[in-house]
């Protein structure tokens, strides 16, 4: 889902969230791809898992949060792409707005499909994985570290399983 969906859902005069306008949208200048997890106290508490890819943040809402162990299977619902500048967002989305509630940065760091590949080659691998519904990557965050996978469910293409590898 594109950034257009992100824009359509929000009124930037009413929410402190970043818009996708060039002025406010910072592009990544890191050597590595980044990920972020935001704790979102919306009508239902969930964790938003976001992976930098192609200049945007690919995003999933994870009701129970990221898996802790290799026996956890966490449902992850694919949501609209978020602008790269959303990676730093913390704050309160006011009542009456889409996703109203508090947002806290829960974890952040770098990630890769293959740490031996360049950022560009990682993006090629990850885009293919996203298309095929099978993404594997390592996370190097403060809380999340190790190998993980996101696997799209055949019954509902918006639903993925978020797994931690042993
Ligand atoms: Mn959310």
Short mmCIF file of C-alpha atoms and ligand atoms in Angstrom, two decimals:
data_model
loop_
_atom_site.label_atom_id
_atom_site.label_comp_id
_atom_site.label_asym_id
_atom_site.label_seq_id
_atom_site.Cartn_x
_atom_site.Cartn_y
_atom_site.Cartn_z
CA UNK A 1 0.00 0.00 0.00
CA UNK A 2 1.34 3.34 -1.07
CA UNK A 3 2.06 6.59 0.71
CA UNK A 4 -1.08 7.94 -0.95
CA UNK A 5 -3.12 5.81 1.46
CA UNK A 6 -1.13 7.30 4.33
CA UNK A 7 -2.01 10.83 3.16
CA UNK A 8 -5.69 10.03 2.62
CA UNK A 9 -6.21 8.72 6.14
CA UNK A 10 -4.78 11.78 7.86
CA UNK A 11 -5.43 15.52 8.24
CA UNK A 12 -2.08 17.08 8.91
CA UNK A 13 -3.57 20.23 10.40
CA UNK A 14 -4.97 18.00 13.19
CA UNK A 15 -2.24 15.43 13.83
CA UNK A 16 1.42 15.88 14.78
CA UNK A 17 2.39 12.97 12.51
CA UNK A 18 4.77 13.80 9.65
CA UNK A 19 3.26 14.50 6.24
CA UNK A 20 4.77 13.07 3.08
CA UNK A 21 5.46 16.51 1.61
CA UNK A 22 9.09 16.78 0.49
CA UNK A 23 9.87 19.58 2.93
CA UNK A 24 9.15 17.38 5.94
CA UNK A 25 10.03 14.02 4.49
CA UNK A 26 13.59 13.06 5.30
CA UNK A 27 15.22 10.44 3.14
CA UNK A 28 17.48 7.79 4.52
CA UNK A 29 21.19 8.53 4.31
CA UNK A 30 22.35 5.56 6.38
CA UNK A 31 24.62 2.83 5.06
CA UNK A 32 22.23 0.26 6.52
CA UNK A 33 18.48 -0.12 6.29
CA UNK A 34 16.62 0.76 9.45
CA UNK A 35 13.65 -0.73 11.30
CA UNK A 36 11.48 0.68 14.02
CA UNK A 37 8.79 -0.60 16.39
CA UNK A 38 6.27 1.87 17.77
CA UNK A 39 3.99 1.07 20.70
CA UNK A 40 0.64 2.51 19.71
CA UNK A 41 -2.07 3.03 22.32
CA UNK A 42 -4.92 3.30 19.83
CA UNK A 43 -8.42 1.87 20.47
CA UNK A 44 -6.52 -1.43 20.78
CA UNK A 45 -2.92 -1.43 21.93
CA UNK A 46 -0.66 -2.77 19.21
CA UNK A 47 2.91 -2.52 18.00
CA UNK A 48 3.72 -1.08 14.60
CA UNK A 49 6.63 -2.83 12.95
CA UNK A 50 8.24 -0.84 10.15
CA UNK A 51 11.01 -1.75 7.73
CA UNK A 52 12.76 0.80 5.54
CA UNK A 53 12.49 -0.27 1.92
CA UNK A 54 12.62 1.84 -1.22
CA UNK A 55 12.66 5.11 0.71
CA UNK A 56 9.49 4.40 2.70
CA UNK A 57 8.62 2.38 5.79
CA UNK A 58 6.80 -0.86 4.98
CA UNK A 59 4.46 -1.31 7.91
CA UNK A 60 2.62 -4.01 9.86
CA UNK A 61 0.40 -3.70 12.92
CA UNK A 62 1.26 -6.48 15.37
CA UNK A 63 -1.46 -6.81 18.02
CA UNK A 64 0.62 -8.90 20.44
CA UNK A 65 3.99 -7.38 19.61
CA UNK A 66 7.07 -8.96 18.03
CA UNK A 67 7.85 -12.62 18.81
CA UNK A 68 10.15 -13.26 21.78
CA UNK A 69 11.04 -16.87 21.07
CA UNK A 70 11.03 -19.29 18.16
CA UNK A 71 7.73 -20.81 19.38
CA UNK A 72 5.85 -17.49 19.14
CA UNK A 73 3.72 -16.91 16.03
CA UNK A 74 2.54 -13.33 15.93
CA UNK A 75 -0.13 -12.09 13.58
CA UNK A 76 1.07 -9.02 11.67
CA UNK A 77 -1.42 -7.04 9.60
CA UNK A 78 0.03 -5.20 6.63
CA UNK A 79 -0.92 -1.53 6.69
CA UNK A 80 -0.16 1.47 4.51
CA UNK A 81 3.43 2.54 3.85
CA UNK A 82 4.60 5.31 6.14
CA UNK A 83 7.03 8.10 5.17
CA UNK A 84 10.62 7.55 6.21
CA UNK A 85 10.38 10.49 8.62
CA UNK A 86 7.80 8.54 10.66
CA UNK A 87 10.68 6.49 12.11
CA UNK A 88 11.31 9.20 14.73
CA UNK A 89 7.69 9.89 15.52
CA UNK A 90 6.52 9.84 19.11
CA UNK A 91 3.54 11.75 20.38
CA UNK A 92 -0.19 11.85 20.80
CA UNK A 93 -2.53 11.57 17.85
CA UNK A 94 -5.53 13.62 18.99
CA UNK A 95 -9.00 12.16 19.48
CA UNK A 96 -11.08 11.98 16.33
CA UNK A 97 -8.05 11.35 14.13
CA UNK A 98 -7.03 8.12 12.45
CA UNK A 99 -5.08 6.02 14.98
CA UNK A 100 -5.88 8.40 17.86
CA UNK A 101 -3.77 7.67 20.95
CA UNK A 102 -0.21 7.76 22.15
CA UNK A 103 2.74 6.52 20.14
CA UNK A 104 6.02 5.57 21.81
CA UNK A 105 9.21 4.46 20.16
CA UNK A 106 9.63 0.89 21.45
CA UNK A 107 12.71 -0.20 19.53
CA UNK A 108 14.81 0.81 16.55
CA UNK A 109 17.98 -0.28 14.81
CA UNK A 110 19.27 -1.64 11.56
CA UNK A 111 18.19 -4.69 9.61
CA UNK A 112 19.31 -6.71 6.61
CA UNK A 113 18.24 -9.69 4.55
CA UNK A 114 21.91 -10.54 4.28
CA UNK A 115 24.50 -8.54 6.21
CA UNK A 116 27.19 -9.36 3.63
CA UNK A 117 25.28 -7.61 0.84
CA UNK A 118 25.18 -3.90 0.09
CA UNK A 119 22.15 -1.83 1.01
CA UNK A 120 21.12 -1.80 -2.64
CA UNK A 121 21.36 -5.59 -3.01
CA UNK A 122 19.53 -6.03 0.29
CA UNK A 123 16.70 -3.92 -1.07
CA UNK A 124 16.49 -6.07 -4.21
CA UNK A 125 16.29 -9.24 -2.09
CA UNK A 126 13.75 -7.73 0.30
CA UNK A 127 11.50 -6.41 -2.47
CA UNK A 128 11.38 -9.87 -3.97
CA UNK A 129 10.60 -11.36 -0.56
CA UNK A 130 7.81 -8.86 -0.04
CA UNK A 131 6.32 -9.73 -3.42
CA UNK A 132 6.64 -13.48 -2.78
CA UNK A 133 5.16 -13.16 0.71
CA UNK A 134 8.26 -14.51 2.44
CA UNK A 135 10.72 -12.12 4.07
CA UNK A 136 13.66 -13.22 6.17
CA UNK A 137 15.95 -10.73 7.86
CA UNK A 138 18.10 -10.07 10.89
CA UNK A 139 17.31 -7.25 13.27
CA UNK A 140 19.95 -5.35 15.16
CA UNK A 141 17.98 -3.25 17.62
CA UNK A 142 18.17 -2.53 21.32
CA UNK A 143 15.43 -5.03 22.17
CA UNK A 144 15.05 -7.09 19.02
CA UNK A 145 18.08 -8.98 17.85
CA UNK A 146 18.49 -12.08 15.74
CA UNK A 147 16.81 -13.69 12.79
CA UNK A 148 13.15 -13.21 11.99
CA UNK A 149 10.68 -13.97 9.23
CA UNK A 150 7.45 -12.52 7.94
CA UNK A 151 5.29 -14.99 6.02
CA UNK A 152 2.14 -13.97 4.22
CA UNK A 153 -0.95 -16.09 4.85
CA UNK A 154 -2.59 -17.52 1.75
CA UNK A 155 -6.13 -17.03 3.07
CA UNK A 156 -5.71 -13.29 3.55
CA UNK A 157 -2.88 -11.47 1.79
CA UNK A 158 -2.92 -8.61 4.33
CA UNK A 159 -2.17 -11.03 7.14
CA UNK A 160 1.35 -12.23 7.83
CA UNK A 161 2.95 -14.32 10.53
CA UNK A 162 5.88 -12.72 12.35
CA UNK A 163 8.30 -15.41 13.53
CA UNK A 164 11.63 -15.52 15.33
CA UNK A 165 14.14 -18.10 14.18
CA UNK A 166 15.95 -20.29 16.71
MN1 LIG B 1 -0.66 1.81 14.64
#
